[in-house]
Every structure is written in C-alpha cells, then in structure tokens.
Short mmCIF file of N, CA and C and ligand atoms in Angstrom, two decimals:
data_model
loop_
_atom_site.label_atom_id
_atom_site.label_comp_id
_atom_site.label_asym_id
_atom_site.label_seq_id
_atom_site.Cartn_x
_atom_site.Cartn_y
_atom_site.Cartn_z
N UNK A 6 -20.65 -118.28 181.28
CA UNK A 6 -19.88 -117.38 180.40
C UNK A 6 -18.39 -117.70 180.45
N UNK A 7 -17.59 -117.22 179.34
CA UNK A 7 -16.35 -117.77 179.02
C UNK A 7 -15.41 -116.99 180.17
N UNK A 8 -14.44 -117.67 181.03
CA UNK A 8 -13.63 -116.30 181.55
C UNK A 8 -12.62 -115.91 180.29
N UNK A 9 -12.42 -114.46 181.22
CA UNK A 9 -11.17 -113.83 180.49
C UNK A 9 -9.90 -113.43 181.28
N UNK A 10 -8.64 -113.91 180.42
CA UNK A 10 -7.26 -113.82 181.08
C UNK A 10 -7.17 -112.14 181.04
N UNK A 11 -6.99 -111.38 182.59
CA UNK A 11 -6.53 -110.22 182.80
C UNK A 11 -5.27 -109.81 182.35
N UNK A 12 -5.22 -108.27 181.54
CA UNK A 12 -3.73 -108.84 181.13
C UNK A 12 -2.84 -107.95 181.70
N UNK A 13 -3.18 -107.85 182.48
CA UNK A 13 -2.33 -106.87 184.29
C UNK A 13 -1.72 -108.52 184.83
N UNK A 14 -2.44 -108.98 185.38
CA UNK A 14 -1.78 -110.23 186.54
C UNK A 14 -1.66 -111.52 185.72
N UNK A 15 -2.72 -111.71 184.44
CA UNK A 15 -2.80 -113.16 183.77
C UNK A 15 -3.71 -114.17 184.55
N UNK A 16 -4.49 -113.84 185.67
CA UNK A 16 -5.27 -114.15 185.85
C UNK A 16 -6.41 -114.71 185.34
N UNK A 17 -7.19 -115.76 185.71
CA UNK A 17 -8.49 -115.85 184.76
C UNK A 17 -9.80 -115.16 185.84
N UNK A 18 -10.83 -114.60 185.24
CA UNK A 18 -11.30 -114.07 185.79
C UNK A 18 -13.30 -114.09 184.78
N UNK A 19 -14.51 -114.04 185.85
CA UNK A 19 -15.79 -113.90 185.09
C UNK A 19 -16.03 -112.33 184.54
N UNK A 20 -16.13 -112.17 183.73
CA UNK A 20 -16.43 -111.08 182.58
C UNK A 20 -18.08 -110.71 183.29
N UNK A 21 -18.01 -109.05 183.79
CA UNK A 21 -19.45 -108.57 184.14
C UNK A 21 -20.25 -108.65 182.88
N UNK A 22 -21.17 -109.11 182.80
CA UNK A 22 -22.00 -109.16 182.08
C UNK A 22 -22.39 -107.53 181.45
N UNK A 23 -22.13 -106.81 182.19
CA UNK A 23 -22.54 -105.59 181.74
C UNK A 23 -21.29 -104.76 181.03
N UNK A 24 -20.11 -105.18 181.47
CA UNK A 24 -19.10 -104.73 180.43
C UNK A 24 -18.71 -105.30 179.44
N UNK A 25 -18.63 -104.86 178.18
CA UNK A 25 -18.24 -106.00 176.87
C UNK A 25 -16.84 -106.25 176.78
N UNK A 26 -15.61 -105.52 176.86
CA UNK A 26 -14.68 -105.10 176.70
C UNK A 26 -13.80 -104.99 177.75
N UNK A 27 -14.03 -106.07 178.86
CA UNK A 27 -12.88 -105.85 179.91
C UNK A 27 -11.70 -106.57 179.56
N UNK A 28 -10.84 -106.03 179.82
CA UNK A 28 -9.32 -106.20 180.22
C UNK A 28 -9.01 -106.48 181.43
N UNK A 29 -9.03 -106.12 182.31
CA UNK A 29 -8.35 -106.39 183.92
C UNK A 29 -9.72 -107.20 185.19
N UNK A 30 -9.10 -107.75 185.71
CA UNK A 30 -9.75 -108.59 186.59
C UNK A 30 -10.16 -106.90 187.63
N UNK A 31 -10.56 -107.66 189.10
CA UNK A 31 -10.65 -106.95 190.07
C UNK A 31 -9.74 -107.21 190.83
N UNK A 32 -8.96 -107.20 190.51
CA UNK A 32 -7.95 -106.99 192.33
C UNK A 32 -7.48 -105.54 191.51
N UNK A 33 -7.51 -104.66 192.68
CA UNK A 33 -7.26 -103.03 192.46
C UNK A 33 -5.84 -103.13 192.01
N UNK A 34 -5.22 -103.90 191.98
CA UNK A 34 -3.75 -103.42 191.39
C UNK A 34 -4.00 -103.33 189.65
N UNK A 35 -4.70 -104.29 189.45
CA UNK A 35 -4.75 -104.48 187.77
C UNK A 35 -5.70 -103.23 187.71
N UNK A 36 -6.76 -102.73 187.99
CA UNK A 36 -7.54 -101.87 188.30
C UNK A 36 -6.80 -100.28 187.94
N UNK A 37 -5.85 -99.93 189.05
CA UNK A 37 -5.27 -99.32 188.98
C UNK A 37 -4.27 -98.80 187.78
N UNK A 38 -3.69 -100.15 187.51
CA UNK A 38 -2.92 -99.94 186.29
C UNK A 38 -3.37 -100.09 184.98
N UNK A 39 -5.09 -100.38 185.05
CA UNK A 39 -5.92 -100.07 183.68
C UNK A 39 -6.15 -98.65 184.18
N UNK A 40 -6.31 -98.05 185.21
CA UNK A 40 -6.57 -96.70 185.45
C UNK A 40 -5.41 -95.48 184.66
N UNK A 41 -4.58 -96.25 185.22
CA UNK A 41 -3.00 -95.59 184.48
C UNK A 41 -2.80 -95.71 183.01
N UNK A 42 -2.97 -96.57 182.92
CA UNK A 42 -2.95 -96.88 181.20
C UNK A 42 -4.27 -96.26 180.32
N UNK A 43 -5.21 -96.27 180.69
CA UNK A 43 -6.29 -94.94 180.39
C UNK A 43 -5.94 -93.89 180.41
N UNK A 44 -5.67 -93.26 181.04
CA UNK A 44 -4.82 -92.07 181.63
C UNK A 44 -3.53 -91.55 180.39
N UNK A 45 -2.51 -92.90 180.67
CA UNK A 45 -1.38 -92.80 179.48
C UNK A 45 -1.92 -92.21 178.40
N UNK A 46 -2.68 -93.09 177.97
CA UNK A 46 -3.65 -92.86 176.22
C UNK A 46 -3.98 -92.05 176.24
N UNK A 47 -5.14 -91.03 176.84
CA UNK A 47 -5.90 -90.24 176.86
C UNK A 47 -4.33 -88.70 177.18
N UNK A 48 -3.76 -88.77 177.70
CA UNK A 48 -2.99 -87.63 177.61
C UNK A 48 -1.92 -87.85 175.96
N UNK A 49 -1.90 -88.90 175.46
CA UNK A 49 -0.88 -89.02 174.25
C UNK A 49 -2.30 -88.52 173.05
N UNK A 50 -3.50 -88.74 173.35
CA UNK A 50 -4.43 -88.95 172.15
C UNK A 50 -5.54 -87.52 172.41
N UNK A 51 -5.60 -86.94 172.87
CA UNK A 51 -6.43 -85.93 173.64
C UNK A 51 -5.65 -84.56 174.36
N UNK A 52 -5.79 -83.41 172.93
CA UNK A 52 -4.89 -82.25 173.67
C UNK A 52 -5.52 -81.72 174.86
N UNK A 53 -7.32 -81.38 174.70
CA UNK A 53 -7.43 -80.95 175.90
C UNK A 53 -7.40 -81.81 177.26
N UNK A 54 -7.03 -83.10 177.37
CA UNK A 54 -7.29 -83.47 178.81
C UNK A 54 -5.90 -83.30 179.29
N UNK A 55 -4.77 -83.32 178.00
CA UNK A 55 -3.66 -83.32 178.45
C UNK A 55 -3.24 -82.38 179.06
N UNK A 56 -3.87 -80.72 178.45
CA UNK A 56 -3.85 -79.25 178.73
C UNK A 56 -4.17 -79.23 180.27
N UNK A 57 -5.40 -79.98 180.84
CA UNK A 57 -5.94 -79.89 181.95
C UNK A 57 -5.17 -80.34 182.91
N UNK A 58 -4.67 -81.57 182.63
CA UNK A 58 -3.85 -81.99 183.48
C UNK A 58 -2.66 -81.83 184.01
N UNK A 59 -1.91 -81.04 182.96
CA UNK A 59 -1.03 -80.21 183.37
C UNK A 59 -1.28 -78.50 184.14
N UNK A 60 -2.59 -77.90 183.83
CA UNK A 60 -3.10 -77.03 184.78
C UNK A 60 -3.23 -77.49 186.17
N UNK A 61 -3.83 -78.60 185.97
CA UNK A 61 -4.07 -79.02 187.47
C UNK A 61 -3.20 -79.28 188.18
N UNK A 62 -1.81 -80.29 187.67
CA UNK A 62 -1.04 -80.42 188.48
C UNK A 62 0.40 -78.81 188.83
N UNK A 63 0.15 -78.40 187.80
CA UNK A 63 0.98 -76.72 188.21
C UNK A 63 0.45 -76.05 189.60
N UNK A 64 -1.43 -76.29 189.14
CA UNK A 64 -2.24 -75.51 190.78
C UNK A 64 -1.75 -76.53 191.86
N UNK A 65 -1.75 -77.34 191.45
CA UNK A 65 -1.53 -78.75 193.18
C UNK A 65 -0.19 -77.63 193.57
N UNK A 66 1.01 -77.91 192.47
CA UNK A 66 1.82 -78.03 193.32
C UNK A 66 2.16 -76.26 193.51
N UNK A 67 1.60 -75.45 193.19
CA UNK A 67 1.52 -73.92 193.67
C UNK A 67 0.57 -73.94 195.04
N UNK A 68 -0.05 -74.69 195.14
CA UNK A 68 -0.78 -74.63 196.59
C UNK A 68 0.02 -76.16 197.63
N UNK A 69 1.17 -76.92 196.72
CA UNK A 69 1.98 -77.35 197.96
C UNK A 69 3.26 -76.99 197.66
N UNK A 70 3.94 -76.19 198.10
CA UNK A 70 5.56 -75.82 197.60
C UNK A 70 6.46 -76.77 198.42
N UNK A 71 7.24 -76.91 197.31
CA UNK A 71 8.12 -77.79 198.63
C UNK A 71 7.89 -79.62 198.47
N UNK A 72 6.67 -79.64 197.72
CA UNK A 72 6.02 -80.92 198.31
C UNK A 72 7.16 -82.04 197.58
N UNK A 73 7.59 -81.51 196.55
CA UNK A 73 8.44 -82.73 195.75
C UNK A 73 9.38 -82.87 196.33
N UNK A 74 10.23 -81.50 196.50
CA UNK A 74 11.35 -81.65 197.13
C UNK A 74 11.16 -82.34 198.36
N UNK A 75 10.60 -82.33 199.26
CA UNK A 75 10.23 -83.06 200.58
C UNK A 75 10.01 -84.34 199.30
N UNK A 76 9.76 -85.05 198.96
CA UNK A 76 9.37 -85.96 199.08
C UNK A 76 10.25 -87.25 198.44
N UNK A 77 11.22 -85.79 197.71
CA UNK A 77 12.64 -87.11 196.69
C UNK A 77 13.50 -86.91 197.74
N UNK A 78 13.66 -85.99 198.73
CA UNK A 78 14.52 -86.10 199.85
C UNK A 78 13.97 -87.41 200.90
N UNK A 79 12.99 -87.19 201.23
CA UNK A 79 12.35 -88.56 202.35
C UNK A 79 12.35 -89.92 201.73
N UNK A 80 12.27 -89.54 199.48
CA UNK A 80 12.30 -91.20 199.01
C UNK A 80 13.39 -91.38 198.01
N UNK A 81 14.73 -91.44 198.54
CA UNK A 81 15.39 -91.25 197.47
C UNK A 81 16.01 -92.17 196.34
N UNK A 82 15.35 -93.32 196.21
CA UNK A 82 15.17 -94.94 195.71
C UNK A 82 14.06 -94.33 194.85
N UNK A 83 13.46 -93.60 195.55
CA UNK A 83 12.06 -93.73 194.41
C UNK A 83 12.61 -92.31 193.24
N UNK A 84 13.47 -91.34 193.85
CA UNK A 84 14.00 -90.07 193.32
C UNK A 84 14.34 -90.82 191.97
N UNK A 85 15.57 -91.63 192.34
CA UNK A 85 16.63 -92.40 191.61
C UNK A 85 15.63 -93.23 191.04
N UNK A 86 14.85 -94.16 191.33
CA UNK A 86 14.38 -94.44 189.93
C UNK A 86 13.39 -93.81 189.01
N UNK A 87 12.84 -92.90 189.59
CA UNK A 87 12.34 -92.31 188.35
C UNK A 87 12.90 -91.04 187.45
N UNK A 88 14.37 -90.70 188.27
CA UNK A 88 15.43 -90.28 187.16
C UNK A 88 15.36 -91.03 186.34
N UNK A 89 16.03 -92.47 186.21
CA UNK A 89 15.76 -93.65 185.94
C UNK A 89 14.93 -93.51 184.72
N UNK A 90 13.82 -93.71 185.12
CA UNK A 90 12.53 -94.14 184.11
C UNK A 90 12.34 -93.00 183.11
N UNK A 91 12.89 -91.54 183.82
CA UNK A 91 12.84 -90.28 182.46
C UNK A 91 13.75 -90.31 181.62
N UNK A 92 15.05 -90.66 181.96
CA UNK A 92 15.95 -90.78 181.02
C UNK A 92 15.71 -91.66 179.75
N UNK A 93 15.15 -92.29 180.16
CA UNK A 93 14.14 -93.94 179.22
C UNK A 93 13.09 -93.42 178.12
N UNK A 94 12.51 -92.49 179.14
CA UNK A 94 11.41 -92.06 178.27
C UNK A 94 11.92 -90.96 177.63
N UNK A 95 13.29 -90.16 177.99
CA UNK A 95 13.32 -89.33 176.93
C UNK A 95 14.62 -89.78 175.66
N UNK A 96 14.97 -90.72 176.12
CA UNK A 96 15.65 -91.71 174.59
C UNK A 96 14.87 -92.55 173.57
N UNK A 97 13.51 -92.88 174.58
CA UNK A 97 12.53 -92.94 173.69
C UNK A 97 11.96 -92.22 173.16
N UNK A 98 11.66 -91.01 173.34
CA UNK A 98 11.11 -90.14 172.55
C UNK A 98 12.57 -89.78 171.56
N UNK A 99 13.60 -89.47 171.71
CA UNK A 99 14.66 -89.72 170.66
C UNK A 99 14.82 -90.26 169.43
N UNK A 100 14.38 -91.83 169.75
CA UNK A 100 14.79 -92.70 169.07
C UNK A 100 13.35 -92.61 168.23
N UNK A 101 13.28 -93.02 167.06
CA UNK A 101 11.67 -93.41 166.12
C UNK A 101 10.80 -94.28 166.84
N UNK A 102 9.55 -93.79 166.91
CA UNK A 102 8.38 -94.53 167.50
C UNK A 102 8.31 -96.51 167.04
N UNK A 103 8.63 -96.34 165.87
CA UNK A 103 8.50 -98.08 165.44
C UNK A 103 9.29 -98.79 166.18
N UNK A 104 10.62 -98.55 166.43
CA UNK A 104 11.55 -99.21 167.11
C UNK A 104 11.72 -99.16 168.38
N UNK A 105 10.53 -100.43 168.58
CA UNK A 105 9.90 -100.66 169.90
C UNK A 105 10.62 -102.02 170.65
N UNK A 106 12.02 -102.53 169.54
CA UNK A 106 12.78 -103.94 170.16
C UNK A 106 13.51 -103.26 171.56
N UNK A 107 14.11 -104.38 172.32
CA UNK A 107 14.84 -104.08 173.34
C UNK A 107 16.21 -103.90 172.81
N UNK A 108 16.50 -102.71 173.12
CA UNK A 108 18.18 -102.48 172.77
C UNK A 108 19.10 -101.92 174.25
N UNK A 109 19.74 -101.43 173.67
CA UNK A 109 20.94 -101.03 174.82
C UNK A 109 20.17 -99.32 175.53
N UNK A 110 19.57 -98.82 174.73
CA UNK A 110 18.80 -97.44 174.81
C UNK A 110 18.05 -97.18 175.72
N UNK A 111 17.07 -98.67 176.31
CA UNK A 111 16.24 -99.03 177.52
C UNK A 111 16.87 -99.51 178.48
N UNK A 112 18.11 -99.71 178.71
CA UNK A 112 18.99 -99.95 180.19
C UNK A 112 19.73 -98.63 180.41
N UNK A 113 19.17 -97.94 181.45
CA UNK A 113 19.91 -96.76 182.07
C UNK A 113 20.97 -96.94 182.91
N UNK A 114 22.26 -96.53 182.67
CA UNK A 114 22.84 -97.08 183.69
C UNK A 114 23.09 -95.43 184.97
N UNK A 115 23.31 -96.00 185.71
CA UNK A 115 23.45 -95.65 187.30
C UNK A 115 24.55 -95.49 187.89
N UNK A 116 24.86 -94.43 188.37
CA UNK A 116 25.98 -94.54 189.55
C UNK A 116 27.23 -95.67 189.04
N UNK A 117 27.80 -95.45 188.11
CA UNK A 117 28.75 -96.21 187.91
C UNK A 117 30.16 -95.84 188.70
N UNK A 118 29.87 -95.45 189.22
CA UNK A 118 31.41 -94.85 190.11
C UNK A 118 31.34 -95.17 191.12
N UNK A 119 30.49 -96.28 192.20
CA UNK A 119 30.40 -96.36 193.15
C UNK A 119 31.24 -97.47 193.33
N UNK A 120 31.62 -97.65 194.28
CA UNK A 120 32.88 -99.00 194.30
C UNK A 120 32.48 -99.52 195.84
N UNK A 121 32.22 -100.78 196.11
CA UNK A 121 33.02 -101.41 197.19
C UNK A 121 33.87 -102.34 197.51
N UNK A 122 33.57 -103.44 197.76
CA UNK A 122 34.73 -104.41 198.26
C UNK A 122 34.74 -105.31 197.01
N UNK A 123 34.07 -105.49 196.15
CA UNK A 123 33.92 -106.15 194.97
C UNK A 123 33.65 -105.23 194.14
N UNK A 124 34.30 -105.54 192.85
CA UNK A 124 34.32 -104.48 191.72
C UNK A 124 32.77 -104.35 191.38
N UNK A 125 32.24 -103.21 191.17
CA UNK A 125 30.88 -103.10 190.65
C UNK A 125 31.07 -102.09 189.61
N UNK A 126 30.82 -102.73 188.80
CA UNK A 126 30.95 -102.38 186.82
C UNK A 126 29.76 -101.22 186.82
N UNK A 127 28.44 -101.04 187.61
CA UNK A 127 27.74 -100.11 187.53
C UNK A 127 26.37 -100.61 188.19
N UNK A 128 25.75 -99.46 188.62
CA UNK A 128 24.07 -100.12 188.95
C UNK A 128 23.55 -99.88 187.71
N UNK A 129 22.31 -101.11 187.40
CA UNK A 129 20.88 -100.46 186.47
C UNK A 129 20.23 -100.69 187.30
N UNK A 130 19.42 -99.88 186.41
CA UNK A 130 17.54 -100.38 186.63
C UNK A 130 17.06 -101.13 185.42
N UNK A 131 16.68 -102.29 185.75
CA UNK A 131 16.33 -103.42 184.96
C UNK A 131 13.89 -102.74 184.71
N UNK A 132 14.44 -102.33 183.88
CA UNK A 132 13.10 -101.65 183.07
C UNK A 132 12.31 -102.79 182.38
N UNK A 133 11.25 -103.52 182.69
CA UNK A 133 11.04 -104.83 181.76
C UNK A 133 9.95 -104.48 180.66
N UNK A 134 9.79 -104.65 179.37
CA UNK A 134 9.38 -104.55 178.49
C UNK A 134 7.84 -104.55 178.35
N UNK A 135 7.31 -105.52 179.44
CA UNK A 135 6.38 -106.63 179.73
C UNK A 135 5.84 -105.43 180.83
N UNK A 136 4.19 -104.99 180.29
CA UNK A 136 3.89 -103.82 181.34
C UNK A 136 3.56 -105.19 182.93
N UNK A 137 3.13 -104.26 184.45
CA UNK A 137 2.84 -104.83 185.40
C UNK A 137 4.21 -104.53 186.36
N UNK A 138 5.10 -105.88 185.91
CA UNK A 138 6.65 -106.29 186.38
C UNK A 138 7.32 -104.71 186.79
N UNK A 139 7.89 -104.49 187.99
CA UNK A 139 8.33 -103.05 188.39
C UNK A 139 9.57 -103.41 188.08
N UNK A 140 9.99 -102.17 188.08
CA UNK A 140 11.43 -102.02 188.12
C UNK A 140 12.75 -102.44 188.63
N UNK A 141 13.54 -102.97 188.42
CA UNK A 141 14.48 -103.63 189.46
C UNK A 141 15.81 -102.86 189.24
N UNK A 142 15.84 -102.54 190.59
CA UNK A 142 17.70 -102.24 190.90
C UNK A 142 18.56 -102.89 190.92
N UNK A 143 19.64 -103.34 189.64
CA UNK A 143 20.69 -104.54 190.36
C UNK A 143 22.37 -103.73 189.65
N UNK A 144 22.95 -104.31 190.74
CA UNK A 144 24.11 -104.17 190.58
C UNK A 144 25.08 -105.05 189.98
N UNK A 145 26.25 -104.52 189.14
CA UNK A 145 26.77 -105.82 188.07
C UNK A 145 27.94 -105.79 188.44
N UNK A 146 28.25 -106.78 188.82
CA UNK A 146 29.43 -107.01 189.42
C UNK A 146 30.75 -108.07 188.46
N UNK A 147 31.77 -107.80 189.06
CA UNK A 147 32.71 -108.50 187.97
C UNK A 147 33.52 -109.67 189.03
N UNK A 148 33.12 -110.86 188.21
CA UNK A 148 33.96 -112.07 188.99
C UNK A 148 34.96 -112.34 188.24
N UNK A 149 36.37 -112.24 189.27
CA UNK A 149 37.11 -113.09 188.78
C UNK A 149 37.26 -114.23 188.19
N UNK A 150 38.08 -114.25 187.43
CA UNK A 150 38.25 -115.82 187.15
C UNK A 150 39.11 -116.32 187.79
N UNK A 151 39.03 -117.67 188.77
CA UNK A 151 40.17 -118.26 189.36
C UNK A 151 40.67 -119.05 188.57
ZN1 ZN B 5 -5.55 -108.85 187.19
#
C-alpha cells in the first residue's frame, strides 16, 4: 500500500488498512494535535458540543478554585504566551475571516519597555502560520551601525 505524508510532522508513514482517511502518522504528538484540531472544528461547527464544553470546563474549574491562578503564577512564560496567542485570536476574530495572509495583525508585540544593556526595540512571539511549529519568543534588538 501507498504511504501517506502526515501532515503534523511530514513524515511518511503505512496507512491502517482499516482507516480510509488518515491524516497523522502515530507518534502521539501528531496524534494529539489531530486530537486538537478535531476538537477546534467540532467546537467552531457544533453548538451543542461547544455548549458542553464550556459547562464542563466552568464545573472543573468550580470544583478547582484557584487552579489557574496557581498555575500562570508557577508558569509565567506559558501565562505570557498565551496572553500572546489571545490577543491573535481576538484580532482575528476582528479582522474578516478571508484574510487569512500574514500581516502585521499576527505579530503581538510584548513588553516593549523592557531595556537592558543593548537597546531592545520590543519582545514578540513569533506565531508561525504553518500549524505543528510552536511559538517562539524573540527579542529585537537594534545594532548599531559602526
Ligand atoms: Zn506525524
């Protein structure tokens, strides 16, 4: 049988005979993030699972109080980027659904006031277009010209 390129890792990979329609290999990361991306769809395309899922997660976190806050305090890289990633998603929801190019709208910028020994123009988070690829923190710095 023909393989098929996973399109999580790009991998080539043998197609179960019993599924017609795979997309992702087996290594649980691609797995996972066909899990997520199911998930995505099904809450954008489906009022009641979306309804549910927001019940469910209101009960989680009424039976853990505290739990977020504990947890953007213990991760605060992960706090900061997924400030990050909402601000993104809510300029995307802003902006018209078609206009799906890369513009200036998908770079959030960060902490621009932070200064050290070299001028730093601002942090992003480098958001890549291309699902899989995570997020990157970089800082932009300004070189002189000698
Ligand atoms: Zn894969």
């Amino acid at each position: 049988m023909e393989q098929i390129q996973c399109i999580y890792c790009g991998d080539f990979f043998d197609p179960s005979p019993r599924h017609k329609k795979q997309s992702a290999c087996r290594n649980p990361e691609c797995q996972r993030a066909k899990k997520a991306a199911w998930q995505r769809d099904k809450i954008h395309t489906d009022p009641d699972y979306r309804l549910n899922q927001k019940l469910g997660q209101k009960q989680w976190a009424k039976a853990n109080p505290g739990y977020w806050r504990e947890y953007r305090r213990r991760n605060p890289e992960k706090a900061e980027r997924n400030r990050a990633l909402q601000a993104i998603r809510n300029r995307k929801a802003r902006s018209s659904p078609s206009d799906a190019k890369m513009d200036a709208s998908v770079i959030a910028k960060m902490d621009a006031s932070k200064l050290h020994n070299f001028e730093i123009l601002g942090q992003f988070w480098l958001i890549p277009v291309i699902a899989k690829m995570d997020a990157l923190k970089v800082n932009i710095i300004k070189i002189p010209i000698c």
